Amino acid sequence: MANKTIKIALLGAGYAGQSHAFGYRNAAMDPEVAGTKIILDTVIDGNEELARTVADKYGFENVATDYKKVLEERPDIDAFSIALPNRLYVKIVPEILAAGKAIFCEKPLGLDGKEAQTMVDAAQQAGTLNAVGFSFRRIPALAALHDLVKDGRLGDIHFFRAMYYADYAADPKQPRTWRYVAEQSGGGALADIGAHTLDTVRYIIDDVTEVSSALLETVIKERPMPAGGIGHSQKASETEVGEVTNDDNALLNLKLKNGAIGNVTLSRITKGTPNDLAIEVYGTKGHAKFSSLAMDQLIVYEEGQNEDGFDGPRVISAGPAMPYFEYTAAMPGRGVGTGYGEAFMAEIQEFVRALVKGEQVSNPFSEAIPTMKVIAAALESAETGKPVAVK
């Protein structure tokens, strides 16, 4: 592996793309990747100034504005890391796969399950490595919760609560970008932060079999139209407004394959709570709680662990015994802490490791489809007012 060289192109230089770049920049902290020469080759974005800024920030060698030109002129690039508006994936991803390139693609995989399946089929036909970015799976404390449930230490899980609250859309003066248009996004909070939350439920407990009910609410019903800039940094028009056609808040009641029931609450307008994904799981032998506001902690109660009167939940600090911690933490000891950036490092490490060793990843494109189906079922349930089976 010491002589292996891989070249990476980053397509999309917004916040998510920069998170990918951070991951590649630090991927060699994994000893199975160390020795591989990872060349951060090209940043591709329609905004050339932004592409240059990101290239300089993370050490990419080149910038471009047209991915087609890069495909034609740079056959030596091994992999594309893609973070684009949801509506663009179904056209661009199959084209890059057909050129024989490995792809790491940010979630959600397109606008709906049909588009996601199109990309899964394209990946199978191309026979190239593919991965979808569900970064929260790589947070050590959350991954440890997954292991607790899988190992049966909490017993049979029968109830859960999951939520994701954020305030990136709380300002009504934020421009009406593609994120606020149903036809361009596939959903509001439901598709954007809901994709992470629903994937977390699947990852920790089991697949969703029914959306028993769904309430979707648009609180900020119109926003200024965009007037320059890109992504979360777009500027707002002072004269033109447009209708918001997707949800700010969502409330879902769900049934899971293992028989558990629970709810998912989502909001992109929770002022004062900038970014918090949390989940609570309750089983026949105990319970556990995780919140990304305390990302390095896991609260666990296991029946019979202590004497009566001293048998409450305990707070566990993340450390090298938990998945992903040792090779992402700057100082890999308990109490030192890891954060959101390290989760991106861990998922990129797995992708690079698979690329170098010819292996598969734990999060191929096909892992996105069950979540996309739940989102579709929630949209249908919200419209009809009836339970919808997830098929």
Tab-separated table of C-alpha atoms in Angstrom, residues 58-311:
chain	number	residue	atom	x	y	z
A	58	TYR	CA	-7.523	22.452	1.883
A	59	GLY	CA	-4.541	22.102	-0.438
A	60	PHE	CA	-6.103	21.058	-3.753
A	61	GLU	CA	-3.829	21.547	-6.748
A	62	ASN	CA	-6.345	22.673	-9.380
A	63	VAL	CA	-9.749	24.291	-9.844
A	64	ALA	CA	-12.356	23.859	-12.573
A	65	THR	CA	-15.903	24.968	-13.299
A	66	ASP	CA	-17.056	22.101	-15.567
A	67	TYR	CA	-17.038	18.487	-14.365
A	68	LYS	CA	-17.495	17.234	-17.949
A	69	LYS	CA	-14.239	18.831	-18.965
A	70	VAL	CA	-12.459	17.251	-16.017
A	71	LEU	CA	-13.848	13.833	-16.975
A	72	GLU	CA	-12.609	14.283	-20.542
A	73	GLU	CA	-9.195	15.722	-19.781
A	74	ARG	CA	-8.243	13.982	-16.527
A	75	PRO	CA	-8.633	10.209	-16.847
A	76	ASP	CA	-6.039	9.842	-14.077
A	77	ILE	CA	-8.470	11.038	-11.379
A	78	ASP	CA	-9.592	8.023	-9.365
A	79	ALA	CA	-12.568	9.280	-7.376
A	80	PHE	CA	-15.111	12.071	-7.233
A	81	SER	CA	-16.480	13.345	-3.934
A	82	ILE	CA	-19.823	14.992	-4.690
A	83	ALA	CA	-21.881	17.469	-2.658
A	84	LEU	CA	-24.449	19.206	-4.876
A	85	PRO	CA	-28.094	20.263	-4.694
A	86	ASN	CA	-30.279	17.148	-4.492
A	87	ARG	CA	-31.916	17.639	-7.892
A	88	LEU	CA	-28.601	17.429	-9.761
A	89	TYR	CA	-27.463	13.993	-8.625
A	90	VAL	CA	-29.570	11.811	-10.916
A	91	LYS	CA	-28.051	13.378	-14.030
A	92	ILE	CA	-24.453	13.821	-12.933
A	93	VAL	CA	-23.732	10.758	-10.803
A	94	PRO	CA	-24.497	8.096	-13.482
A	95	GLU	CA	-22.344	9.993	-15.960
A	96	ILE	CA	-19.343	9.992	-13.640
A	97	LEU	CA	-19.889	6.337	-12.748
A	98	ALA	CA	-19.973	5.439	-16.443
A	99	ALA	CA	-16.533	7.024	-16.767
A	100	GLY	CA	-15.266	4.418	-14.303
A	101	LYS	CA	-14.797	6.714	-11.336
A	102	ALA	CA	-15.407	5.811	-7.706
A	103	ILE	CA	-17.910	8.158	-6.025
A	104	PHE	CA	-18.538	9.364	-2.509
A	105	CYS	CA	-21.865	11.228	-2.620
A	106	GLU	CA	-23.424	13.374	0.085
A	107	LYS	CA	-26.934	12.470	1.255
A	108	PRO	CA	-29.762	12.435	0.279
A	109	LEU	CA	-29.238	10.496	-2.918
A	110	GLY	CA	-31.453	12.522	-5.239
A	111	LEU	CA	-35.029	13.700	-4.805
A	112	ASP	CA	-36.727	10.366	-4.127
A	113	GLY	CA	-36.374	6.603	-4.040
A	114	LYS	CA	-36.741	6.290	-7.806
A	115	GLU	CA	-33.793	8.597	-8.431
A	116	ALA	CA	-31.762	6.823	-5.770
A	117	GLN	CA	-32.483	3.471	-7.433
A	118	THR	CA	-31.354	4.897	-10.777
A	119	MET	CA	-27.984	5.701	-9.211
A	120	VAL	CA	-27.734	2.318	-7.492
A	121	ASP	CA	-28.361	0.631	-10.847
A	122	ALA	CA	-25.783	2.848	-12.556
A	123	ALA	CA	-23.212	1.959	-9.894
A	124	GLN	CA	-23.896	-1.758	-10.289
A	125	GLN	CA	-23.575	-1.503	-14.047
A	126	ALA	CA	-20.315	0.450	-13.797
A	127	GLY	CA	-18.909	-1.873	-11.143
A	128	THR	CA	-17.209	1.015	-9.353
A	129	LEU	CA	-16.928	1.812	-5.651
A	130	ASN	CA	-19.783	3.961	-4.371
A	131	ALA	CA	-20.686	5.405	-0.986
A	132	VAL	CA	-23.325	7.753	0.414
A	133	GLY	CA	-22.487	10.139	3.232
A	134	PHE	CA	-24.347	9.462	6.482
A	135	SER	CA	-21.720	11.061	8.686
A	136	PHE	CA	-23.538	10.699	12.012
A	137	ARG	CA	-22.950	6.936	11.897
A	138	ARG	CA	-19.264	7.690	12.497
A	139	ILE	CA	-19.645	9.611	15.759
A	140	PRO	CA	-17.960	7.319	18.309
A	141	ALA	CA	-20.657	7.574	21.014
A	142	LEU	CA	-23.466	6.976	18.499
A	143	ALA	CA	-21.598	4.051	16.954
A	144	ALA	CA	-21.139	2.656	20.478
A	145	LEU	CA	-24.913	2.909	20.988
A	146	HIS	CA	-25.375	0.910	17.779
A	147	ASP	CA	-23.109	-1.790	19.217
A	148	LEU	CA	-24.954	-1.821	22.572
A	149	VAL	CA	-28.254	-2.466	20.813
A	150	LYS	CA	-26.785	-5.016	18.399
A	151	ASP	CA	-25.191	-6.935	21.281
A	152	GLY	CA	-28.519	-7.068	23.143
A	153	ARG	CA	-27.292	-5.232	26.235
A	154	LEU	CA	-30.443	-3.088	26.337
A	155	GLY	CA	-32.706	-6.069	25.633
A	156	ASP	CA	-35.425	-5.918	23.003
A	157	ILE	CA	-35.928	-2.327	21.868
A	158	HIS	CA	-39.613	-1.448	22.048
A	159	PHE	CA	-39.708	2.383	22.014
A	160	PHE	CA	-37.618	5.286	20.745
A	161	ARG	CA	-37.566	9.031	20.269
A	162	ALA	CA	-35.382	10.744	17.707
A	163	MET	CA	-35.084	14.390	16.792
A	164	TYR	CA	-33.037	16.851	14.807
A	165	TYR	CA	-33.373	20.535	15.601
A	166	ALA	CA	-31.477	23.222	13.710
A	167	ASP	CA	-31.828	26.948	13.131
A	168	TYR	CA	-30.195	27.413	9.724
A	169	ALA	CA	-33.596	28.455	8.314
A	170	ALA	CA	-34.888	30.389	11.352
A	171	ASP	CA	-34.221	33.792	9.820
A	172	PRO	CA	-37.153	34.666	7.500
A	173	LYS	CA	-34.762	36.857	5.538
A	174	GLN	CA	-32.794	33.827	4.392
A	175	PRO	CA	-33.226	33.622	0.587
A	176	ARG	CA	-35.497	31.063	-1.035
A	177	THR	CA	-32.805	28.806	-2.444
A	178	TRP	CA	-33.456	25.299	-3.794
A	179	ARG	CA	-33.684	24.057	-0.196
A	180	TYR	CA	-37.091	25.715	0.145
A	181	VAL	CA	-38.616	24.436	-3.100
A	182	ALA	CA	-40.173	20.961	-2.948
A	183	GLU	CA	-39.517	20.144	-6.604
A	184	GLN	CA	-35.811	20.906	-6.214
A	185	SER	CA	-35.179	19.445	-2.760
A	186	GLY	CA	-37.499	16.461	-2.303
A	187	GLY	CA	-38.624	17.901	1.020
A	188	GLY	CA	-37.759	20.514	3.620
A	189	ALA	CA	-36.614	19.583	7.105
A	190	LEU	CA	-37.978	16.100	6.355
A	191	ALA	CA	-35.495	15.471	3.531
A	192	ASP	CA	-32.584	17.612	4.662
A	193	ILE	CA	-32.036	16.883	8.357
A	194	GLY	CA	-34.654	14.120	8.364
A	195	ALA	CA	-32.464	11.956	6.133
A	196	HIS	CA	-29.817	11.877	8.869
A	197	THR	CA	-32.378	11.248	11.614
A	198	LEU	CA	-34.195	8.444	9.828
A	199	ASP	CA	-30.892	6.822	8.899
A	200	THR	CA	-29.895	7.016	12.568
A	201	VAL	CA	-33.093	5.181	13.572
A	202	ARG	CA	-32.330	2.477	10.990
A	203	TYR	CA	-28.683	2.284	12.039
A	204	ILE	CA	-29.367	2.043	15.764
A	205	ILE	CA	-32.554	-0.063	15.822
A	206	ASP	CA	-34.102	-1.388	12.593
A	207	ASP	CA	-35.818	-0.508	9.313
A	208	VAL	CA	-39.022	1.525	9.284
A	209	THR	CA	-42.048	-0.474	8.085
A	210	GLU	CA	-44.817	2.121	8.507
A	211	VAL	CA	-45.285	5.847	8.811
A	212	SER	CA	-48.339	5.762	11.066
A	213	SER	CA	-48.845	9.512	10.850
A	214	ALA	CA	-47.003	12.577	9.625
A	215	LEU	CA	-47.545	16.274	10.212
A	216	LEU	CA	-45.591	18.732	8.065
A	217	GLU	CA	-45.741	22.463	8.703
A	218	THR	CA	-44.420	25.471	6.834
A	219	VAL	CA	-44.062	28.350	9.277
A	220	ILE	CA	-42.160	30.821	7.094
A	221	LYS	CA	-44.365	30.757	4.019
A	222	GLU	CA	-42.350	33.066	1.757
A	223	ARG	CA	-38.774	34.219	1.545
A	224	PRO	CA	-36.734	36.722	-0.467
A	225	MET	CA	-35.539	35.402	-3.792
A	226	PRO	CA	-31.788	34.682	-4.158
A	227	ALA	CA	-29.589	37.500	-5.399
A	228	GLY	CA	-26.082	36.101	-5.852
A	229	GLY	CA	-23.753	33.938	-3.810
A	230	ILE	CA	-23.956	30.191	-3.330
A	231	GLY	CA	-25.349	27.617	-0.904
A	232	HIS	CA	-25.913	28.744	2.686
A	233	SER	CA	-24.135	32.020	1.829
A	234	GLN	CA	-26.496	33.201	-0.903
A	235	LYS	CA	-27.682	36.794	-0.675
A	236	ALA	CA	-31.330	37.847	-0.563
A	237	SER	CA	-33.225	40.144	-2.897
A	238	GLU	CA	-34.616	43.301	-1.327
A	239	THR	CA	-37.583	43.450	-3.713
A	240	GLU	CA	-38.620	39.946	-4.817
A	241	VAL	CA	-40.130	37.160	-2.693
A	242	GLY	CA	-41.087	33.564	-3.469
A	243	GLU	CA	-43.299	30.911	-1.898
A	244	VAL	CA	-41.765	28.235	0.349
A	245	THR	CA	-43.181	24.891	-0.781
A	246	ASN	CA	-41.729	22.442	1.730
A	247	ASP	CA	-41.736	21.923	5.494
A	248	ASP	CA	-40.017	23.806	8.308
A	249	ASN	CA	-41.264	21.387	10.987
A	250	ALA	CA	-42.120	17.681	10.823
A	251	LEU	CA	-43.571	15.185	13.272
A	252	LEU	CA	-43.603	11.477	12.376
A	253	ASN	CA	-44.937	8.435	14.227
A	254	LEU	CA	-43.229	5.246	13.058
A	255	LYS	CA	-43.310	1.464	13.344
A	256	LEU	CA	-40.113	-0.535	12.919
A	257	LYS	CA	-39.403	-4.008	11.604
A	258	ASN	CA	-38.466	-5.309	15.065
A	259	GLY	CA	-41.846	-4.187	16.476
A	260	ALA	CA	-40.671	-0.980	18.153
A	261	ILE	CA	-42.709	2.199	17.874
A	262	GLY	CA	-41.504	5.753	18.240
A	263	ASN	CA	-41.486	9.258	16.886
A	264	VAL	CA	-39.214	11.554	14.942
A	265	THR	CA	-39.426	15.329	15.326
A	266	LEU	CA	-37.632	17.700	12.996
A	267	SER	CA	-37.255	21.452	12.730
A	268	ARG	CA	-34.991	23.745	10.759
A	269	ILE	CA	-36.208	26.892	12.560
A	270	THR	CA	-35.462	26.209	16.247
A	271	LYS	CA	-33.862	29.500	17.257
A	272	GLY	CA	-31.114	29.010	19.806
A	273	THR	CA	-30.568	25.340	18.907
A	274	PRO	CA	-28.201	25.553	15.953
A	275	ASN	CA	-27.636	21.843	15.332
A	276	ASP	CA	-28.694	18.887	17.475
A	277	LEU	CA	-29.417	15.311	16.444
A	278	ALA	CA	-30.565	13.160	19.362
A	279	ILE	CA	-31.998	9.703	19.922
A	280	GLU	CA	-33.332	7.803	22.938
A	281	VAL	CA	-33.879	4.035	22.840
A	282	TYR	CA	-35.728	1.981	25.440
A	283	GLY	CA	-35.435	-1.778	25.762
A	284	THR	CA	-36.421	-4.579	28.115
A	285	LYS	CA	-33.047	-4.393	29.901
A	286	GLY	CA	-32.269	-0.684	29.861
A	287	HIS	CA	-32.100	2.482	27.839
A	288	ALA	CA	-29.596	4.853	26.259
A	289	LYS	CA	-29.548	8.466	25.118
A	290	PHE	CA	-27.331	10.406	22.711
A	291	SER	CA	-27.316	14.059	21.712
A	292	SER	CA	-24.894	15.675	19.300
A	293	LEU	CA	-24.815	18.744	21.565
A	294	ALA	CA	-22.823	16.481	23.891
A	295	MET	CA	-21.228	14.502	21.099
A	296	ASP	CA	-18.595	12.846	23.260
A	297	GLN	CA	-21.064	11.419	25.757
A	298	LEU	CA	-23.434	8.466	25.866
A	299	ILE	CA	-25.977	8.070	28.662
A	300	VAL	CA	-26.675	4.411	29.433
A	301	TYR	CA	-28.819	2.548	31.934
A	302	GLU	CA	-28.404	-1.226	32.156
A	303	GLU	CA	-30.591	-3.188	34.520
A	304	GLY	CA	-28.732	-4.875	37.364
A	305	GLN	CA	-25.468	-2.987	36.914
A	306	ASN	CA	-25.550	-1.401	40.393
A	307	GLU	CA	-27.141	-1.971	43.781
A	308	ASP	CA	-30.608	-0.625	44.511
A	309	GLY	CA	-30.601	3.099	45.050
A	310	PHE	CA	-27.449	3.554	42.985
A	311	ASP	CA	-28.744	2.090	39.751
